[in-house]
XYZ file of C-alpha atoms in Angstrom:
227
model
C -28.081 35.426 -3.495
C -28.905 31.846 -2.547
C -27.034 31.081 -6.397
C -23.934 32.888 -4.702
C -24.279 31.114 -1.530
C -24.202 27.770 -2.836
C -21.154 28.618 -5.366
C -19.179 29.667 -2.097
C -19.937 26.321 -0.600
C -16.296 24.852 0.494
C -17.075 21.276 -1.549
C -16.815 23.547 -4.786
C -13.033 24.103 -4.307
C -12.552 19.829 -4.177
C -14.291 19.638 -7.415
C -11.668 20.160 -9.620
C -9.243 17.732 -7.958
C -12.324 15.361 -7.931
C -13.147 15.574 -11.467
C -9.134 14.954 -12.701
C -8.873 11.999 -10.030
C -12.121 10.330 -11.684
C -11.301 11.550 -15.128
C -7.211 9.984 -14.845
C -7.509 7.217 -11.552
C -10.947 5.967 -11.434
C -12.255 5.198 -15.005
C -8.925 4.159 -16.352
C -8.941 1.411 -13.498
C -12.733 0.749 -14.074
C -11.957 0.151 -17.683
C -8.861 -1.710 -17.340
C -11.141 -4.142 -15.031
C -13.744 -4.549 -17.306
C -11.397 -5.041 -20.009
C -9.324 -8.082 -18.256
C -12.482 -10.124 -18.437
C -12.444 -10.149 -22.346
C -10.236 -10.777 -25.568
C -9.112 -7.423 -26.581
C -6.453 -6.656 -29.141
C -6.805 -2.969 -29.783
C -7.868 -3.479 -33.304
C -11.222 -5.541 -32.964
C -14.288 -5.162 -30.779
C -13.914 -6.453 -27.031
C -15.252 -10.228 -26.786
C -16.312 -11.192 -23.226
C -14.473 -14.361 -22.157
C -15.186 -14.322 -18.577
C -12.173 -15.551 -16.520
C -10.216 -17.161 -19.356
C -7.594 -14.549 -18.746
C -7.218 -14.903 -15.201
C -7.251 -18.809 -15.531
C -4.592 -18.891 -17.914
C -2.143 -15.952 -16.026
C -2.406 -18.272 -13.178
C -2.210 -21.663 -14.652
C 0.337 -21.344 -17.381
C 2.523 -18.168 -17.174
C 5.350 -19.700 -14.925
C 7.197 -16.616 -15.116
C 4.203 -14.427 -13.818
C 3.900 -17.207 -10.879
C 7.490 -17.279 -9.838
C 8.797 -13.738 -10.690
C 5.990 -11.259 -11.285
C 3.697 -11.951 -8.402
C 6.120 -12.124 -5.927
C 7.945 -9.304 -7.123
C 4.701 -7.042 -7.246
C 3.662 -8.058 -3.826
C 7.251 -7.249 -2.197
C 7.158 -4.052 -3.951
C 3.668 -3.051 -2.501
C 3.896 -3.876 0.700
C 7.216 -2.167 1.067
C 6.393 1.058 -0.821
C 3.257 1.535 0.487
C 3.299 1.069 4.362
C 7.064 2.601 4.425
C 5.957 5.310 2.485
C 2.844 6.390 3.936
C 5.188 6.126 7.452
C 8.566 7.829 6.045
C 5.823 10.786 4.770
C 4.336 11.255 8.318
C 8.274 10.940 10.269
C 9.376 13.732 7.970
C 6.155 15.796 8.304
C 6.439 15.542 11.762
C 10.344 16.478 11.670
C 9.737 19.515 9.630
C 7.274 20.713 11.277
C 9.554 21.114 14.515
C 12.177 23.073 12.443
C 11.909 27.064 11.878
C 9.410 28.166 9.336
C 12.147 29.182 6.328
C 13.867 26.129 6.661
C 11.108 23.937 6.682
C 9.603 25.369 3.701
C 13.197 24.970 1.778
C 13.337 21.357 2.758
C 9.595 20.726 1.828
C 10.067 21.577 -1.273
C 13.316 19.554 -1.960
C 10.978 16.849 -0.766
C 8.028 17.426 -2.751
C 10.188 17.983 -5.993
C 9.709 14.159 -7.123
C 5.877 15.055 -7.957
C 6.573 18.519 -9.472
C 9.112 16.961 -11.905
C 8.439 15.268 -15.074
C 8.637 10.899 -14.965
C 11.100 11.044 -17.875
C 13.138 13.520 -16.428
C 13.325 11.974 -13.208
C 13.974 8.740 -14.949
C 17.202 10.384 -16.563
C 18.553 11.659 -13.439
C 18.324 7.789 -11.869
C 19.671 6.190 -15.393
C 22.736 8.603 -15.039
C 23.289 7.939 -10.892
C 22.964 3.808 -11.461
C 24.518 3.420 -14.916
C 26.125 0.122 -15.382
C 29.502 1.674 -16.445
C 32.427 3.801 -15.152
C 30.906 7.309 -15.691
C 27.864 6.284 -13.506
C 28.155 8.358 -10.437
C 27.502 5.667 -8.049
C 29.936 3.281 -9.737
C 32.442 6.198 -10.525
C 32.650 6.660 -6.677
C 32.813 2.702 -5.596
C 35.542 2.677 -7.683
C 37.572 5.750 -6.885
C 37.219 4.463 -3.337
C 38.426 0.961 -4.449
C 35.032 -0.634 -2.887
C 34.840 -2.624 -6.354
C 37.092 -3.491 -9.064
C 34.753 -3.314 -12.101
C 31.170 -1.682 -12.925
C 27.783 -2.807 -11.307
C 25.305 -3.163 -13.630
C 22.637 -1.860 -11.265
C 20.003 -1.453 -13.936
C 20.219 -4.913 -15.586
C 21.144 -7.408 -12.356
C 18.173 -8.425 -10.408
C 20.457 -8.478 -7.100
C 20.018 -4.499 -7.452
C 17.023 -3.477 -9.300
C 14.560 -4.158 -7.042
C 16.020 -2.461 -4.438
C 16.610 0.392 -6.532
C 12.964 0.631 -7.665
C 12.108 0.731 -3.808
C 14.257 3.389 -3.374
C 13.363 5.464 -6.231
C 9.553 5.062 -5.558
C 9.691 6.043 -1.555
C 11.496 8.837 -2.666
C 8.731 9.468 -5.273
C 6.449 9.291 -2.871
C 6.561 12.381 -1.014
C 3.476 13.921 -2.748
C 0.683 15.641 -1.823
C 0.061 12.774 1.000
C 2.859 14.530 2.421
C 1.787 17.493 2.257
C -1.141 16.809 3.496
C 0.324 15.084 6.723
C 2.597 18.757 7.006
C -0.198 20.789 7.002
C -2.273 18.966 9.225
C 0.433 18.770 12.129
C 0.863 22.599 11.396
C -2.523 23.378 12.041
C -2.869 21.494 15.339
C -3.527 24.220 18.033
C -0.504 24.254 20.405
C -2.749 24.842 23.402
C -3.444 20.824 22.991
C -0.122 20.123 23.808
C 0.207 22.412 26.341
C -3.126 21.097 28.386
C -1.860 17.555 27.610
C 1.751 18.084 29.802
C -0.207 19.921 32.208
C -2.667 16.958 32.673
C 0.763 14.807 32.553
C 1.873 13.799 29.357
C 5.619 12.870 29.796
C 7.244 12.867 26.397
C 7.122 13.174 22.332
C 6.227 9.604 21.995
C 2.812 10.326 24.025
C 2.794 13.868 22.516
C 2.459 11.794 18.593
C 0.410 8.883 19.581
C -2.154 10.761 22.109
C -2.555 14.402 20.508
C -0.689 14.552 16.950
C -2.441 11.653 15.373
C -5.797 11.766 16.586
C -5.909 15.672 15.737
C -5.217 14.818 11.766
C -7.082 11.821 11.696
C -8.491 13.255 8.039
C -5.071 13.776 6.850
C -3.557 10.683 7.881
C -6.669 8.939 5.599
C -6.254 10.982 2.806
C -2.646 9.826 2.951
C -3.098 6.260 3.190
C -5.523 6.608 0.224
C -2.948 8.344 -2.015
C -0.273 5.874 -0.676
C -2.604 3.025 -2.042
C -3.322 4.943 -5.420
C-alpha cells in the first residue's frame, strides 16, 4: 500500500517532462558552456584553453561585435518579453469567449508548437519568397504597392523583422496553454466578491484578481519564454 501511495504522488506526473527537459535542454546547455572554454574540432579530444575563445570573439571578430551581438540582443529583448505578454493577452481574451470557439482558436494559436520546424520553414519561405510567386510579393504587386519583388529573406532591412514575427507566432506554446488553463481555473466567486468590495473595471480585475491568482502559471510562462 505504501508503494502504491508513493506511485500516486502528484510529483510523478511531472517526471516525464522533467526528464525530457533535462535531457534535451539543461544537459546540452551545460555541455555547450563547458566546451566554450575548450578547443574542440569534433575529432580530437577537447583541450582546455580558458577564456581564449571569448577574448578572441570580443576583440578580433568585428562582424560579431557590429552585427551579431546587437541583433541577438534586439531579437531576445523583443521576442522574450513581447511573446510573454502576448501569450497572457491572448490567453485572457480566449478565456472571455464561449468554450467551442475558444477551443478552435487555442488550437490555431498553439499549432506552431505542434508543427515540425522544417514544415513551418517551408510555409514562411513560400509566403516571403523573393519572386513574384511569393504570396506577399504577389499581393503587393497586384495592388500596385511595389513595382518589383522585394527580397524579404535576404535583405537586412526586412529579415530581422520577419524573424521576430515568425518567432512571436511560434512562441505560443506550452506557456500560452498554461496561462489559459490558469485563467480558466480561477474561481469566479473571487471576481464577484471583488466587485462587491469596490472593483470598478476589467483592468483592476486583471491586476488585482487574475494575475495574483495564477502566479505559478505566469512563472512557468516566463521560464518557457526565456528558454
